[in-house]
mmCIF file of C-alpha atoms in Angstrom:
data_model
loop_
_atom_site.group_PDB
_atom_site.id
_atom_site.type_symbol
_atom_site.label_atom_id
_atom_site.label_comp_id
_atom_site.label_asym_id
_atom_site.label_seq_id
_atom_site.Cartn_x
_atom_site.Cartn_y
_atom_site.Cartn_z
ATOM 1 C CA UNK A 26 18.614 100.433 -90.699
ATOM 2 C CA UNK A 27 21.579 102.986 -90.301
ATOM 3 C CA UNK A 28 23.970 101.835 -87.519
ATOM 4 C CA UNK A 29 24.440 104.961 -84.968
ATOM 5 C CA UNK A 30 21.705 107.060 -85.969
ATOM 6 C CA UNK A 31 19.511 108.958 -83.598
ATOM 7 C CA UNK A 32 16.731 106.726 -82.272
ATOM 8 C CA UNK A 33 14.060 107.781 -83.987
ATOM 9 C CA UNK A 34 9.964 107.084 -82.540
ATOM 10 C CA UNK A 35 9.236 104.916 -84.896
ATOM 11 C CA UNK A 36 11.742 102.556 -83.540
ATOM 12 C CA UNK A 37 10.569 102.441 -80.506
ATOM 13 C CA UNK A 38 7.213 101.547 -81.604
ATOM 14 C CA UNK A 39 7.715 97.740 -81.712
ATOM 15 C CA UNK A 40 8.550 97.560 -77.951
ATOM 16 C CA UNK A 41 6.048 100.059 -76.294
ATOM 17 C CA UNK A 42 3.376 98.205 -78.534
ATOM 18 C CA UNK A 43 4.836 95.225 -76.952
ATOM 19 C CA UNK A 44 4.955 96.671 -73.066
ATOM 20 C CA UNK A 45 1.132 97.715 -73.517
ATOM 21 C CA UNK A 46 0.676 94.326 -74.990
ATOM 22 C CA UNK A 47 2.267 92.845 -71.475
ATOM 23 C CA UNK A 48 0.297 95.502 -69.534
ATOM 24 C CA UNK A 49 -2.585 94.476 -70.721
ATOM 25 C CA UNK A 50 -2.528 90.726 -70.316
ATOM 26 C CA UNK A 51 -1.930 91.293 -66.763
ATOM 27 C CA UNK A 52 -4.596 93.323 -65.919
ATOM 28 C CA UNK A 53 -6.545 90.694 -67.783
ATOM 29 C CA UNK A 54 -9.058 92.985 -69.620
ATOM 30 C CA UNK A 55 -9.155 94.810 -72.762
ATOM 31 C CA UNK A 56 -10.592 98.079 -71.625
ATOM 32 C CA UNK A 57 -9.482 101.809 -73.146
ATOM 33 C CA UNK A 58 -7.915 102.939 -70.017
ATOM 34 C CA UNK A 59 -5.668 99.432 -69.546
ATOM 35 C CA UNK A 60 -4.785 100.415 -73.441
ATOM 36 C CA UNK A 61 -4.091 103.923 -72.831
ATOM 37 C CA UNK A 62 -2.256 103.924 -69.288
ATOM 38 C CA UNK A 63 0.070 100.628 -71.419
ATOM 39 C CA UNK A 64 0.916 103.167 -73.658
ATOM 40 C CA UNK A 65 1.960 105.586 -71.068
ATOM 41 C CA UNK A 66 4.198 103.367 -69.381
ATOM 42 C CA UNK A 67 6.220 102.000 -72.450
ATOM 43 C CA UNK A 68 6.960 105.276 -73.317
ATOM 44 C CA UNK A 69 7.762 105.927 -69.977
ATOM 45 C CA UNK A 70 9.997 102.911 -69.271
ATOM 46 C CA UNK A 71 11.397 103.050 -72.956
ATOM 47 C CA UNK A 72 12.644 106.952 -72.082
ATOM 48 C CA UNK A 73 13.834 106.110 -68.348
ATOM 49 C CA UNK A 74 15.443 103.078 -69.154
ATOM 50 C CA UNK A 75 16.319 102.857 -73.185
ATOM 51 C CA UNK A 76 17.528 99.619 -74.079
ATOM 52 C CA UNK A 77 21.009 99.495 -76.218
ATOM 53 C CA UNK A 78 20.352 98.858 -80.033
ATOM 54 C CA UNK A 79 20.742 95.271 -81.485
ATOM 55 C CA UNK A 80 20.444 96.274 -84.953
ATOM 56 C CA UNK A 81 18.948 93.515 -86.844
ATOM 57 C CA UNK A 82 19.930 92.892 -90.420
ATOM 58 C CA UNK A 83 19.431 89.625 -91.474
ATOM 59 C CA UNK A 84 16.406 87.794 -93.472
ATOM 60 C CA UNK A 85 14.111 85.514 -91.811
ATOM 61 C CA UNK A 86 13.400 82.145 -93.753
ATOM 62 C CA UNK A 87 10.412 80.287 -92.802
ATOM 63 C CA UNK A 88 11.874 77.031 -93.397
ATOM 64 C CA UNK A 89 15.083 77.571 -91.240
ATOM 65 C CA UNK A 90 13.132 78.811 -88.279
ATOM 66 C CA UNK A 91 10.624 76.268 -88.404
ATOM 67 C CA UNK A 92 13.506 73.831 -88.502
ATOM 68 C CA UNK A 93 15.622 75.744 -85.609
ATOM 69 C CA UNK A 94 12.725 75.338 -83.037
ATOM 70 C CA UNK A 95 11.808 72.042 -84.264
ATOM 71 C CA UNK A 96 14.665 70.605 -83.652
ATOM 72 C CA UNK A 97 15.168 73.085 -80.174
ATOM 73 C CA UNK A 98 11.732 71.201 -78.878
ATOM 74 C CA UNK A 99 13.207 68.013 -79.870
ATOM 75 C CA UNK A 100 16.348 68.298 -77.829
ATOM 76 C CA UNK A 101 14.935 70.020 -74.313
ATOM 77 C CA UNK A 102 12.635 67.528 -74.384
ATOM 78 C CA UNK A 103 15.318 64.483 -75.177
ATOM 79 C CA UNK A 104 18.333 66.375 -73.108
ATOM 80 C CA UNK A 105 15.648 66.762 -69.970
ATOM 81 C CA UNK A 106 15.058 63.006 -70.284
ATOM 82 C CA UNK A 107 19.171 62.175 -70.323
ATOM 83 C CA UNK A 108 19.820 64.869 -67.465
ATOM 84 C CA UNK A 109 16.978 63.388 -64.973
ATOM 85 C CA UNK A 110 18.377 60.510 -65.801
ATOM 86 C CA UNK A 111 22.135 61.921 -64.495
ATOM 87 C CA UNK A 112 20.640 62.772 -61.217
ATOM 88 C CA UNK A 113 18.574 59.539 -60.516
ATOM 89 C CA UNK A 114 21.981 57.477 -61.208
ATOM 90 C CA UNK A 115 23.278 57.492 -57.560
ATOM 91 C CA UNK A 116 26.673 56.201 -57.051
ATOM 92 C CA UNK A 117 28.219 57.956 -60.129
ATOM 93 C CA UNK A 118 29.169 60.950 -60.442
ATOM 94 C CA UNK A 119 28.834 62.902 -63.448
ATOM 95 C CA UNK A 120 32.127 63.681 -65.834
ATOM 96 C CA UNK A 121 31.675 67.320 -66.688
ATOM 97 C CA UNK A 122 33.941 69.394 -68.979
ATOM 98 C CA UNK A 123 34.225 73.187 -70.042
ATOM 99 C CA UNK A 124 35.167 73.797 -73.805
ATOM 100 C CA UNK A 125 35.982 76.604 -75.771
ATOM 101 C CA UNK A 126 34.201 76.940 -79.177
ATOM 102 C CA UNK A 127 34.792 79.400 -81.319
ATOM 103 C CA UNK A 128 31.941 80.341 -83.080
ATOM 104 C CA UNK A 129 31.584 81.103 -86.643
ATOM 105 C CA UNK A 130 29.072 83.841 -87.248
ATOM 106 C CA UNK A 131 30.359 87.851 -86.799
ATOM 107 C CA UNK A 132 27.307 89.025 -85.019
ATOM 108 C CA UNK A 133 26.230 89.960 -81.824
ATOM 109 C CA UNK A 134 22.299 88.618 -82.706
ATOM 110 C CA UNK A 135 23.323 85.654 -83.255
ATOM 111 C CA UNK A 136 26.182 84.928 -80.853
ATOM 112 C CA UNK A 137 23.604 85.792 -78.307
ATOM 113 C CA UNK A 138 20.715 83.293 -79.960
ATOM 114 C CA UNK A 139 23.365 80.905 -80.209
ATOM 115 C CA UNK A 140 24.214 81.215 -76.552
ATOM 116 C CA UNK A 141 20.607 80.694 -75.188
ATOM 117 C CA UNK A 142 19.308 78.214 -77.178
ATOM 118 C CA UNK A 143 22.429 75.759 -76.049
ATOM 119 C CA UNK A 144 21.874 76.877 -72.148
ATOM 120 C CA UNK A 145 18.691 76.230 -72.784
ATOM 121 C CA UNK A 146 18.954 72.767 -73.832
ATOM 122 C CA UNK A 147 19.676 70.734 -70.834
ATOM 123 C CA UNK A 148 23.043 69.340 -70.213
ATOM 124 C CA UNK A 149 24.996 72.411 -71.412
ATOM 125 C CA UNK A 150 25.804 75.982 -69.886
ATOM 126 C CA UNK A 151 27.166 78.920 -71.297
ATOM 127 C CA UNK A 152 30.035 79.382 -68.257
ATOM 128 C CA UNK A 153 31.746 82.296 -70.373
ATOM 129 C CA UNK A 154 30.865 84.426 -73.869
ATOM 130 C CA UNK A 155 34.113 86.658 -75.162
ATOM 131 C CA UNK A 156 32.069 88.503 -77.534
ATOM 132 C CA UNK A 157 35.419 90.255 -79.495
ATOM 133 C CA UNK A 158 36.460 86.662 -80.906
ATOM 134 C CA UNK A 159 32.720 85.140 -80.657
ATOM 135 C CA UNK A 160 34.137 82.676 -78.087
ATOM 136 C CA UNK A 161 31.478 80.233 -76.476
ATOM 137 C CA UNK A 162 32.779 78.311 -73.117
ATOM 138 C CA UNK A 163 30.031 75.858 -72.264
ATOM 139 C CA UNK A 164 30.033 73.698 -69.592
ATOM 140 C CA UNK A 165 28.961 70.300 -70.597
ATOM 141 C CA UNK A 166 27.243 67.859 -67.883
ATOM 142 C CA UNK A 167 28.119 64.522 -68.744
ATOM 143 C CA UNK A 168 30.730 64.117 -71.273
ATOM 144 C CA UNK A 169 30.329 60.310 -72.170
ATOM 145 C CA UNK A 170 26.378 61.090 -72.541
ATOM 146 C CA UNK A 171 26.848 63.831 -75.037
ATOM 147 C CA UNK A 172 29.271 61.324 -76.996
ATOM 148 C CA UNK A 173 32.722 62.699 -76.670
ATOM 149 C CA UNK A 174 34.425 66.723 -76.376
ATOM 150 C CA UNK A 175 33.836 66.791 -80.110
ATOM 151 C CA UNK A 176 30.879 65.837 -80.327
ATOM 152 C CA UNK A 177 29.490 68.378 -78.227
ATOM 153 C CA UNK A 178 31.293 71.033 -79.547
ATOM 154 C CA UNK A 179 30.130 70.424 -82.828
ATOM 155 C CA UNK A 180 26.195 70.470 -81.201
ATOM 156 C CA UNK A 181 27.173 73.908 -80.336
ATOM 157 C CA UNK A 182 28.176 74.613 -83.770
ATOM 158 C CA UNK A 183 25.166 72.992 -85.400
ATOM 159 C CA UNK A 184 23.285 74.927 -82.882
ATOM 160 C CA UNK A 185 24.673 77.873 -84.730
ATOM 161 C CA UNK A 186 24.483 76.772 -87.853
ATOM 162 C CA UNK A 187 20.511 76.512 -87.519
ATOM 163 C CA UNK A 188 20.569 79.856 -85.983
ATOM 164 C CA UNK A 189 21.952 81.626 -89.058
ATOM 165 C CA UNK A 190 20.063 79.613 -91.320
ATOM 166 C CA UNK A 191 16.742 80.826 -89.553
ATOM 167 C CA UNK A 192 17.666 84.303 -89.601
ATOM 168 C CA UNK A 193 20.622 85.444 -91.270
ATOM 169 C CA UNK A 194 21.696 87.233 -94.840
ATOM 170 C CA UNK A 195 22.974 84.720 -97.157
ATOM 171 C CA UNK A 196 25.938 87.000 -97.422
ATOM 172 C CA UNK A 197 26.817 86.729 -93.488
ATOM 173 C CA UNK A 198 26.037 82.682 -93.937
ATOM 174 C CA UNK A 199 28.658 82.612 -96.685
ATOM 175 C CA UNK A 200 31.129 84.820 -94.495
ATOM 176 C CA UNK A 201 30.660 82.755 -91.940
ATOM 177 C CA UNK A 202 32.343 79.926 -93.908
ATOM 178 C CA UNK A 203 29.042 77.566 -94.893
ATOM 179 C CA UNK A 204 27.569 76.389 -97.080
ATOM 180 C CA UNK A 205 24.326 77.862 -98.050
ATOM 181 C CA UNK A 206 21.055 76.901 -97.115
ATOM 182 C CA UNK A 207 20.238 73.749 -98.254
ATOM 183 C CA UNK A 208 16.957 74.391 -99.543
ATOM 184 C CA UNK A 209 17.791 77.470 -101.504
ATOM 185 C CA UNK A 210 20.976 75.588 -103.249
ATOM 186 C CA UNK A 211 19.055 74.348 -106.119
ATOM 187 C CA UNK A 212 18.544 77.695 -107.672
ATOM 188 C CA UNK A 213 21.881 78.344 -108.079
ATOM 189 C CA UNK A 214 23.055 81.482 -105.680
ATOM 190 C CA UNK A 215 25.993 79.575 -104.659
ATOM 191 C CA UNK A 216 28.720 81.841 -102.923
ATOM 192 C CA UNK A 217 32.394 80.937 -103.746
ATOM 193 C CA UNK A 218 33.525 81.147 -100.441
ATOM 194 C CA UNK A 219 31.342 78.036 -98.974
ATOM 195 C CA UNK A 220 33.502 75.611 -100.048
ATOM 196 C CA UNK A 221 36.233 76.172 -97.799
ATOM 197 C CA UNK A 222 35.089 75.015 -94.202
ATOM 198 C CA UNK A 223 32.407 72.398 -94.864
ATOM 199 C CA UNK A 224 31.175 70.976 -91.231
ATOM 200 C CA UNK A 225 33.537 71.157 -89.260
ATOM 201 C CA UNK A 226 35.024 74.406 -87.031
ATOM 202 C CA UNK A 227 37.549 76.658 -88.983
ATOM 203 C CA UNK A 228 40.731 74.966 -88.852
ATOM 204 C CA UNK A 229 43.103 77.314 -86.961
ATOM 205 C CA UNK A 230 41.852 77.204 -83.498
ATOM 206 C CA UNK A 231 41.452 80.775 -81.231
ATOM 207 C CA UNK A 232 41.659 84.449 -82.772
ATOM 208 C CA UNK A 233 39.607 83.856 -86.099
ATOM 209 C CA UNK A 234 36.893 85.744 -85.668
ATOM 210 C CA UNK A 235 37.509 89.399 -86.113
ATOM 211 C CA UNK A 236 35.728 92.970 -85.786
ATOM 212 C CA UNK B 30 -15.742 60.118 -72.206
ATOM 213 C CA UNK B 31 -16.546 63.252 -73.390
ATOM 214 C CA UNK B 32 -14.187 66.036 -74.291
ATOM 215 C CA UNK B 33 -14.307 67.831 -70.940
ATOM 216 C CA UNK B 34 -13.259 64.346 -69.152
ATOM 217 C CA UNK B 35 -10.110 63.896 -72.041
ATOM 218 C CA UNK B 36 -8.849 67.388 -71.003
ATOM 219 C CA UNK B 37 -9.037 66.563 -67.529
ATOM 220 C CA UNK B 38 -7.092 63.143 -67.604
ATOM 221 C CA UNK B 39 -4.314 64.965 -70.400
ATOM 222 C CA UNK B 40 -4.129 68.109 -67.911
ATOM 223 C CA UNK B 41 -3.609 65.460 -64.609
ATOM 224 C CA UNK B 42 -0.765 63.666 -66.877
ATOM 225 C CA UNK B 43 0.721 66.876 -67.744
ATOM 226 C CA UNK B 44 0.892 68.092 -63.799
ATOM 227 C CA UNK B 45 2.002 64.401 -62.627
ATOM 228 C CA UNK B 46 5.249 64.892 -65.283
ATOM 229 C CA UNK B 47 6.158 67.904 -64.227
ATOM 230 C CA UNK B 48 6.005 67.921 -61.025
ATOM 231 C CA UNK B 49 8.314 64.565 -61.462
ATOM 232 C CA UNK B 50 10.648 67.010 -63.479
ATOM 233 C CA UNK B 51 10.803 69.737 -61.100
ATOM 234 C CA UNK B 52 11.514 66.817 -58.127
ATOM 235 C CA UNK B 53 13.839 65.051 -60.465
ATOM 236 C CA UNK B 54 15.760 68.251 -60.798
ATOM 237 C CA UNK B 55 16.101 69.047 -56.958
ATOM 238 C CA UNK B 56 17.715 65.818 -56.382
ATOM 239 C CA UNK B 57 20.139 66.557 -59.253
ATOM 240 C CA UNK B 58 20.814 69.567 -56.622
ATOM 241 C CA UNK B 59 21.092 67.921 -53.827
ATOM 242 C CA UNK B 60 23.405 65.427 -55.149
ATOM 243 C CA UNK B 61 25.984 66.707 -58.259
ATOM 244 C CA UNK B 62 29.412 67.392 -56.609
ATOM 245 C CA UNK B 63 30.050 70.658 -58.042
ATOM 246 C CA UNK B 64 28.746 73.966 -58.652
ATOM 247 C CA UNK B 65 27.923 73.656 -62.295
ATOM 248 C CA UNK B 66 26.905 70.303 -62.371
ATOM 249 C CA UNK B 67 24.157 71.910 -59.748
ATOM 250 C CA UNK B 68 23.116 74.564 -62.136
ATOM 251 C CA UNK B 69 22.295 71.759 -64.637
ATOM 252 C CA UNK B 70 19.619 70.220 -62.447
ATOM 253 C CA UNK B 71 18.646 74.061 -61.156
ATOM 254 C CA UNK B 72 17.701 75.393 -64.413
ATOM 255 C CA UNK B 73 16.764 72.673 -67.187
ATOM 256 C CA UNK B 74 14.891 70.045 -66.108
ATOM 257 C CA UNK B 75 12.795 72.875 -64.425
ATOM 258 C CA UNK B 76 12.177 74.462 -67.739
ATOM 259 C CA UNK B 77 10.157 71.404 -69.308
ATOM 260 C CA UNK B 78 8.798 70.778 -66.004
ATOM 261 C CA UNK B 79 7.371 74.211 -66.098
ATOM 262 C CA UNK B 80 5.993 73.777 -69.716
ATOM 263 C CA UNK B 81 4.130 70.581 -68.888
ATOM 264 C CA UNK B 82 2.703 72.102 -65.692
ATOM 265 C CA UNK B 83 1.692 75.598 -67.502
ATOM 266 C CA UNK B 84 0.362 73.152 -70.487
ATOM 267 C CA UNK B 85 -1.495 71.115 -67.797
ATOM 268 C CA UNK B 86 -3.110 73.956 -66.323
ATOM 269 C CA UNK B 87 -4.091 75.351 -69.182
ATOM 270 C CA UNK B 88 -6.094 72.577 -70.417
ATOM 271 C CA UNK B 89 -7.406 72.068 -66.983
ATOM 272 C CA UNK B 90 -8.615 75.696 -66.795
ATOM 273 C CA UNK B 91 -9.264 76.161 -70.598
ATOM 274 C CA UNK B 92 -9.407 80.273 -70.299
ATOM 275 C CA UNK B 93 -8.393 81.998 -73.010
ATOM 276 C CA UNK B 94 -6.992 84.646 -70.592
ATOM 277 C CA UNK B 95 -5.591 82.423 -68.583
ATOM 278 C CA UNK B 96 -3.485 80.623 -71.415
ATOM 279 C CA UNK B 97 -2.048 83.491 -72.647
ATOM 280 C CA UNK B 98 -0.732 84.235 -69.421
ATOM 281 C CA UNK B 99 0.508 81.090 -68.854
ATOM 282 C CA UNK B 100 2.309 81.684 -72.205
ATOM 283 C CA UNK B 101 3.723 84.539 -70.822
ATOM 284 C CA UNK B 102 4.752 82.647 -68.071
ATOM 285 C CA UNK B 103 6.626 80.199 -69.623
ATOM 286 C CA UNK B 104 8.199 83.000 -71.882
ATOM 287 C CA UNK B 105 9.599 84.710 -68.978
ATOM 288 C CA UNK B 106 11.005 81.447 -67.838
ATOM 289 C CA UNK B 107 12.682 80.737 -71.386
ATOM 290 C CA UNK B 108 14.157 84.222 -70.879
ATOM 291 C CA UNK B 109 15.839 84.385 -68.291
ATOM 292 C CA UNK B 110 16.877 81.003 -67.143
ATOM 293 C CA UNK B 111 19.888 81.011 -69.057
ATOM 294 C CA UNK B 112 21.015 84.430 -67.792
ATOM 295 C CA UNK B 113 20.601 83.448 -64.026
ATOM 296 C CA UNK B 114 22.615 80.026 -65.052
ATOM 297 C CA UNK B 115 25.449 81.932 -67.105
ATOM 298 C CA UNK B 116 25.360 84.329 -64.096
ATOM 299 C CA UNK B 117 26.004 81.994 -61.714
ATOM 300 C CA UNK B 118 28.287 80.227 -63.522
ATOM 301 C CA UNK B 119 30.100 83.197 -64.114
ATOM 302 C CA UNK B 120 30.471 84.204 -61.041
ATOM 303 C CA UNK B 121 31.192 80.891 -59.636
ATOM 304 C CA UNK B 122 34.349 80.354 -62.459
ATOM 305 C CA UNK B 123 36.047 83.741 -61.075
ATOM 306 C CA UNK B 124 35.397 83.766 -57.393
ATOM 307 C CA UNK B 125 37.054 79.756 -57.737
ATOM 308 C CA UNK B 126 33.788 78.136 -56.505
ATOM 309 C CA UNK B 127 34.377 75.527 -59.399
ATOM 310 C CA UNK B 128 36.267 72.694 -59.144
ATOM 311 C CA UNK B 129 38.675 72.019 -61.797
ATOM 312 C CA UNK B 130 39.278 68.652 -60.943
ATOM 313 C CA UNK B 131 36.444 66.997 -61.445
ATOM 314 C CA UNK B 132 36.129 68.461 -64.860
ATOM 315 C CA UNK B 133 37.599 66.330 -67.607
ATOM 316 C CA UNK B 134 38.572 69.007 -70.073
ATOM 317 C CA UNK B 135 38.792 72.619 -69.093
ATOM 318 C CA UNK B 136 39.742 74.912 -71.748
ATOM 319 C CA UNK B 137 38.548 77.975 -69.887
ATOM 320 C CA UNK B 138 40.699 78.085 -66.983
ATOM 321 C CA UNK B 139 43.768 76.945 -69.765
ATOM 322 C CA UNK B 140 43.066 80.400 -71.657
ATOM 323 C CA UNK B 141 42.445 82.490 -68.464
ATOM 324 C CA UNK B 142 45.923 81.226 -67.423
ATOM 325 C CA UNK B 143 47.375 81.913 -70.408
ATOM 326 C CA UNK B 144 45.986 85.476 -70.841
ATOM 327 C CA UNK B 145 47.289 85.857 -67.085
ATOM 328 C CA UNK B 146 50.589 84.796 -68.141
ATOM 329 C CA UNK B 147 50.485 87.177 -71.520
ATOM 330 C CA UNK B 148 49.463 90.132 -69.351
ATOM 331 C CA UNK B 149 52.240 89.414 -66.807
ATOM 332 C CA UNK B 150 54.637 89.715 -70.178
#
């Protein structure tokens, strides 16, 4: 994929397949004409209102992405228990907090992925996304439930850290400072730079991120 | 018990829970003191609640037409429940509808101040 080229048809394809796909399943009936007027209407919403370009370069590994939503299904349903369990507590009030985490990745994608998955999970928010310094501030419920500031801002990172393992290069993992996936490590494509950062955040704080 | 009769009882379980979710989730409304702590209980228990309902209705039903657009359903709901929450949010932190002092660490309003302070420089 060439970044800033013209959009060409063929990359449109994938969405107005997907709009007729839509337009379909609401009519409810696979008929020619629900097929063919689908098709109309992508193109037509795809040339009146043309979404910007994510550009997606990474690699998609079965392993990590079967581990990211794993694990994603695992904490809605665990976080939904904790946060019901915040609002039946009457008579105390919970401690919230907003914290800044800086992420680690460089891309857009993946800031973004990162961003939903955590609002998504009950008991944290996304209150604020600088995307020029891939700056998270999330907005935690109940601080003593999570386990401590820390602790929840290295879910956020581990939320990451699943993200890019389920979808990005092993060459953005290993700019990203870690280490690479753990399942591919035995064969021996180790990058050099992995070793520096290991699990925790990089070590000087705001502005490390760069574009 | 025949199949029919275990779909029926694991559909009526699914319902029951989320409807508990989804009433769970407007007394978290009702009663968190701030804005944020609100849009907790708006948007999350809600999601699972939804899930278990759209799961119980689809067993219930048992449709193949009717599950995919529950699917869709539930898609749509993954989507964009964390935009309306970060938009609220959002808007909540700059119009000063959040209140800082019942939060135990803010870091956000720290570096808004202090990229006030560097563009008053």
């Amino acid at each position: 994929m060439r970044a800033g080229g013209p959009r060409t048809w063929l990359e449109k394809f994938p969405m107005v397949l997907w709009l007729t796909a839509l337009w379909v399943l609401f009519w409810g009936e696979l008929s020619l004409a629900n097929v063919l007027v689908g098709v109309l209407i992508g193109l037509f919403v795809m040339t009146v209102m043309p979404m910007p370009r994510i550009g997606f370069e990474g690699r998609v590994s079965v392993i990590g992405t079967a581990i990211l939503l794993g694990k994603f299904a695992v904490d809605v349903a665990m976080a939904s228990v904790q946060v019901a369990g915040q609002a039946l507590r009457f008579g105390r009030d919970p401690h919230g907090a907003v914290i800044r985490v800086p992420l680690r990745g460089h891309s857009d994608l993946f800031l973004t992925l990162t961003a939903v998955l955590c609002s998504l999970v009950p008991g944290s928010i996304i209150v604020e996304a600088h995307r020029l310094s891939g700056t998270l501030y999330v907005h935690i419920l109940d601080v003593p439930t999570v386990g401590g500031v820390e602790k929840a801002k290295a879910d956020v990172l581990a939320q990451e850290r699943r993200v890019l393992y389920a979808l990005a290069t092993d060459a953005d993992i290993a700019e990203a400072g870690l280490p690479p996936r753990p399942w591919k490590r035995s064969r021996g494509n180790r990058p050099n730079a992995a070793s520096a950062v290991d699990n925790g955040r990089p070590t000087d704080g705001e502005g490390t991120v760069t574009r | 018990m025949n199949v029919s009769d275990i779909a029926m009882v694991a559909s009526s379980v699914l319902l029951v829970l989320g409807s508990l979710l989804t009433l769970i989730a407007a007394i978290g409304v009702t009663r968190f003191p701030d804005l944020l702590a609100r849009m907790h209980a708006a948007t999350k228990p809600q999601v699972l609640g939804l899930v278990l309902m759209m799961a119980g209705l689809a067993l219930a039903l048992g449709t193949s037409q009717v599950t995919w657009k529950l699917t869709l359903v539930v898609l749509f709901q993954l989507i964009t429940a964390p935009v309306s929450a970060h938009m609220v949010g959002r808007a909540g932190y700059r119009t000063g509808k959040v209140r800082s002092d019942l939060l135990v660490v803010d870091e956000l309003t720290d570096d808004l101040r202090a990229a006030r302070e560097e563009a008053d420089r």
